[in-house]
């Protein structure tokens, strides 16, 4: 599926083609607030962090789900949100 993401390293929005699956994605089902992280996805050596609500997923270079121990609070820190 094609989605639009925020790429802060390039300072722009981009369209990418991605398939979300159990093998590359961790979902967090306990979201209550709009800015909470609800999904982290490994993508070709990068980490895609998606927030609950109307936000573009954010692409973080040279990071992975295992690199942040599958922790949504560490994902929040990577995109500049307070824990």
mmCIF file with all atom_site columns, C-alpha atoms in Angstrom:
data_model
loop_
_atom_site.group_PDB
_atom_site.id
_atom_site.type_symbol
_atom_site.label_atom_id
_atom_site.label_alt_id
_atom_site.label_comp_id
_atom_site.label_asym_id
_atom_site.label_entity_id
_atom_site.label_seq_id
_atom_site.pdbx_PDB_ins_code
_atom_site.Cartn_x
_atom_site.Cartn_y
_atom_site.Cartn_z
_atom_site.occupancy
_atom_site.B_iso_or_equiv
_atom_site.pdbx_formal_charge
_atom_site.auth_seq_id
_atom_site.auth_comp_id
_atom_site.auth_asym_id
_atom_site.auth_atom_id
_atom_site.pdbx_PDB_model_num
ATOM 1  C CA . UNK A 1 1  ? 0.000  0.000  0.000  1.00 0.00 ? 1  UNK A CA 1
ATOM 2  C CA . UNK A 1 2  ? 1.209  3.499  -0.706 1.00 0.00 ? 2  UNK A CA 1
ATOM 3  C CA . UNK A 1 3  ? 1.302  5.934  2.226  1.00 0.00 ? 3  UNK A CA 1
ATOM 4  C CA . UNK A 1 4  ? 2.626  9.428  2.849  1.00 0.00 ? 4  UNK A CA 1
ATOM 5  C CA . UNK A 1 5  ? 5.275  9.759  5.546  1.00 0.00 ? 5  UNK A CA 1
ATOM 6  C CA . UNK A 1 6  ? 7.294  12.562 7.136  1.00 0.00 ? 6  UNK A CA 1
ATOM 7  C CA . UNK A 1 7  ? 11.020 12.284 6.523  1.00 0.00 ? 7  UNK A CA 1
ATOM 8  C CA . UNK A 1 8  ? 12.662 14.764 8.933  1.00 0.00 ? 8  UNK A CA 1
ATOM 9  C CA . UNK A 1 9  ? 16.153 13.913 7.688  1.00 0.00 ? 9  UNK A CA 1
ATOM 10 C CA . UNK A 1 10 ? 15.179 15.241 4.243  1.00 0.00 ? 10 UNK A CA 1
ATOM 11 C CA . UNK A 1 11 ? 12.752 17.830 5.621  1.00 0.00 ? 11 UNK A CA 1
ATOM 12 C CA . UNK A 1 12 ? 9.799  16.770 3.483  1.00 0.00 ? 12 UNK A CA 1
ATOM 13 C CA . UNK A 1 13 ? 6.838  14.457 3.020  1.00 0.00 ? 13 UNK A CA 1
ATOM 14 C CA . UNK A 1 14 ? 7.326  11.384 0.833  1.00 0.00 ? 14 UNK A CA 1
ATOM 15 C CA . UNK A 1 15 ? 5.168  8.618  -0.585 1.00 0.00 ? 15 UNK A CA 1
ATOM 16 C CA . UNK A 1 16 ? 6.396  5.079  0.022  1.00 0.00 ? 16 UNK A CA 1
ATOM 17 C CA . UNK A 1 17 ? 5.091  1.621  -0.729 1.00 0.00 ? 17 UNK A CA 1
ATOM 18 C CA . UNK A 1 18 ? 4.917  -0.610 2.355  1.00 0.00 ? 18 UNK A CA 1
ATOM 19 C CA . UNK A 1 19 ? 3.182  -3.740 3.561  1.00 0.00 ? 19 UNK A CA 1
ATOM 20 C CA . UNK A 1 20 ? 2.493  -3.944 7.296  1.00 0.00 ? 20 UNK A CA 1
ATOM 21 C CA . UNK A 1 21 ? 2.732  -7.446 8.752  1.00 0.00 ? 21 UNK A CA 1
ATOM 22 C CA . UNK A 1 22 ? 3.418  -9.256 12.012 1.00 0.00 ? 22 UNK A CA 1
ATOM 23 C CA . UNK A 1 23 ? 7.006  -9.798 10.850 1.00 0.00 ? 23 UNK A CA 1
ATOM 24 C CA . UNK A 1 24 ? 7.859  -6.106 10.421 1.00 0.00 ? 24 UNK A CA 1
ATOM 25 C CA . UNK A 1 25 ? 5.402  -4.272 12.701 1.00 0.00 ? 25 UNK A CA 1
ATOM 26 C CA . UNK A 1 26 ? 4.604  -3.972 16.399 1.00 0.00 ? 26 UNK A CA 1
ATOM 27 C CA . UNK A 1 27 ? 1.177  -2.548 17.306 1.00 0.00 ? 27 UNK A CA 1
ATOM 28 C CA . UNK A 1 28 ? 0.337  -0.951 20.658 1.00 0.00 ? 28 UNK A CA 1
ATOM 29 C CA . UNK A 1 29 ? -3.363 -1.339 21.431 1.00 0.00 ? 29 UNK A CA 1
ATOM 30 C CA . UNK A 1 30 ? -3.543 0.745  24.602 1.00 0.00 ? 30 UNK A CA 1
ATOM 31 C CA . UNK A 1 31 ? -3.680 4.167  22.896 1.00 0.00 ? 31 UNK A CA 1
ATOM 32 C CA . UNK A 1 32 ? -5.948 6.777  24.429 1.00 0.00 ? 32 UNK A CA 1
ATOM 33 C CA . UNK A 1 33 ? -4.456 10.120 23.347 1.00 0.00 ? 33 UNK A CA 1
ATOM 34 C CA . UNK A 1 34 ? -4.065 11.394 19.790 1.00 0.00 ? 34 UNK A CA 1
ATOM 35 C CA . UNK A 1 35 ? -0.279 11.697 19.883 1.00 0.00 ? 35 UNK A CA 1
ATOM 36 C CA . UNK A 1 36 ? 0.498  8.255  21.365 1.00 0.00 ? 36 UNK A CA 1
ATOM 37 C CA . UNK A 1 37 ? 2.648  5.850  19.363 1.00 0.00 ? 37 UNK A CA 1
ATOM 38 C CA . UNK A 1 38 ? 0.452  3.020  18.136 1.00 0.00 ? 38 UNK A CA 1
ATOM 39 C CA . UNK A 1 39 ? 2.734  1.273  15.633 1.00 0.00 ? 39 UNK A CA 1
ATOM 40 C CA . UNK A 1 40 ? 6.445  0.868  14.911 1.00 0.00 ? 40 UNK A CA 1
ATOM 41 C CA . UNK A 1 41 ? 7.596  -0.752 11.685 1.00 0.00 ? 41 UNK A CA 1
ATOM 42 C CA . UNK A 1 42 ? 10.992 -1.874 10.394 1.00 0.00 ? 42 UNK A CA 1
ATOM 43 C CA . UNK A 1 43 ? 11.558 -0.573 6.871  1.00 0.00 ? 43 UNK A CA 1
ATOM 44 C CA . UNK A 1 44 ? 14.804 -1.253 4.961  1.00 0.00 ? 44 UNK A CA 1
ATOM 45 C CA . UNK A 1 45 ? 17.190 -0.341 7.798  1.00 0.00 ? 45 UNK A CA 1
ATOM 46 C CA . UNK A 1 46 ? 14.940 2.414  9.128  1.00 0.00 ? 46 UNK A CA 1
ATOM 47 C CA . UNK A 1 47 ? 12.155 2.679  11.669 1.00 0.00 ? 47 UNK A CA 1
ATOM 48 C CA . UNK A 1 48 ? 8.713  4.018  10.794 1.00 0.00 ? 48 UNK A CA 1
ATOM 49 C CA . UNK A 1 49 ? 6.885  5.412  13.833 1.00 0.00 ? 49 UNK A CA 1
ATOM 50 C CA . UNK A 1 50 ? 3.125  5.972  13.569 1.00 0.00 ? 50 UNK A CA 1
ATOM 51 C CA . UNK A 1 51 ? 1.047  7.956  16.034 1.00 0.00 ? 51 UNK A CA 1
ATOM 52 C CA . UNK A 1 52 ? -2.603 7.519  16.915 1.00 0.00 ? 52 UNK A CA 1
ATOM 53 C CA . UNK A 1 53 ? -4.698 10.227 15.265 1.00 0.00 ? 53 UNK A CA 1
ATOM 54 C CA . UNK A 1 54 ? -4.126 12.346 12.177 1.00 0.00 ? 54 UNK A CA 1
ATOM 55 C CA . UNK A 1 55 ? -0.328 12.421 11.991 1.00 0.00 ? 55 UNK A CA 1
ATOM 56 C CA . UNK A 1 56 ? 2.053  11.385 9.248  1.00 0.00 ? 56 UNK A CA 1
ATOM 57 C CA . UNK A 1 57 ? 4.201  8.392  10.205 1.00 0.00 ? 57 UNK A CA 1
ATOM 58 C CA . UNK A 1 58 ? 7.798  9.509  10.818 1.00 0.00 ? 58 UNK A CA 1
ATOM 59 C CA . UNK A 1 59 ? 10.794 7.748  9.263  1.00 0.00 ? 59 UNK A CA 1
ATOM 60 C CA . UNK A 1 60 ? 13.916 7.467  11.447 1.00 0.00 ? 60 UNK A CA 1
ATOM 61 C CA . UNK A 1 61 ? 17.137 6.400  9.713  1.00 0.00 ? 61 UNK A CA 1
ATOM 62 C CA . UNK A 1 62 ? 19.488 3.731  11.097 1.00 0.00 ? 62 UNK A CA 1
ATOM 63 C CA . UNK A 1 63 ? 17.099 2.509  13.792 1.00 0.00 ? 63 UNK A CA 1
ATOM 64 C CA . UNK A 1 64 ? 14.985 -0.611 14.302 1.00 0.00 ? 64 UNK A CA 1
ATOM 65 C CA . UNK A 1 65 ? 12.366 -2.083 16.607 1.00 0.00 ? 65 UNK A CA 1
ATOM 66 C CA . UNK A 1 66 ? 15.008 -4.251 18.281 1.00 0.00 ? 66 UNK A CA 1
ATOM 67 C CA . UNK A 1 67 ? 17.293 -1.203 18.614 1.00 0.00 ? 67 UNK A CA 1
ATOM 68 C CA . UNK A 1 68 ? 14.692 0.484  20.816 1.00 0.00 ? 68 UNK A CA 1
ATOM 69 C CA . UNK A 1 69 ? 13.661 -2.772 22.519 1.00 0.00 ? 69 UNK A CA 1
ATOM 70 C CA . UNK A 1 70 ? 10.156 -2.578 21.017 1.00 0.00 ? 70 UNK A CA 1
ATOM 71 C CA . UNK A 1 71 ? 9.480  0.286  23.462 1.00 0.00 ? 71 UNK A CA 1
ATOM 72 C CA . UNK A 1 72 ? 6.885  2.879  22.470 1.00 0.00 ? 72 UNK A CA 1
ATOM 73 C CA . UNK A 1 73 ? 8.331  5.423  24.929 1.00 0.00 ? 73 UNK A CA 1
ATOM 74 C CA . UNK A 1 74 ? 11.713 5.211  23.204 1.00 0.00 ? 74 UNK A CA 1
ATOM 75 C CA . UNK A 1 75 ? 9.892  5.650  19.882 1.00 0.00 ? 75 UNK A CA 1
ATOM 76 C CA . UNK A 1 76 ? 8.227  8.811  21.280 1.00 0.00 ? 76 UNK A CA 1
ATOM 77 C CA . UNK A 1 77 ? 11.645 10.171 22.234 1.00 0.00 ? 77 UNK A CA 1
ATOM 78 C CA . UNK A 1 78 ? 12.976 9.511  18.726 1.00 0.00 ? 78 UNK A CA 1
ATOM 79 C CA . UNK A 1 79 ? 10.286 11.703 17.189 1.00 0.00 ? 79 UNK A CA 1
ATOM 80 C CA . UNK A 1 80 ? 10.732 14.413 19.807 1.00 0.00 ? 80 UNK A CA 1
ATOM 81 C CA . UNK A 1 81 ? 7.727  13.796 22.056 1.00 0.00 ? 81 UNK A CA 1
ATOM 82 C CA . UNK A 1 82 ? 7.896  13.858 25.827 1.00 0.00 ? 82 UNK A CA 1
ATOM 83 C CA . UNK A 1 83 ? 7.423  10.551 27.579 1.00 0.00 ? 83 UNK A CA 1
#
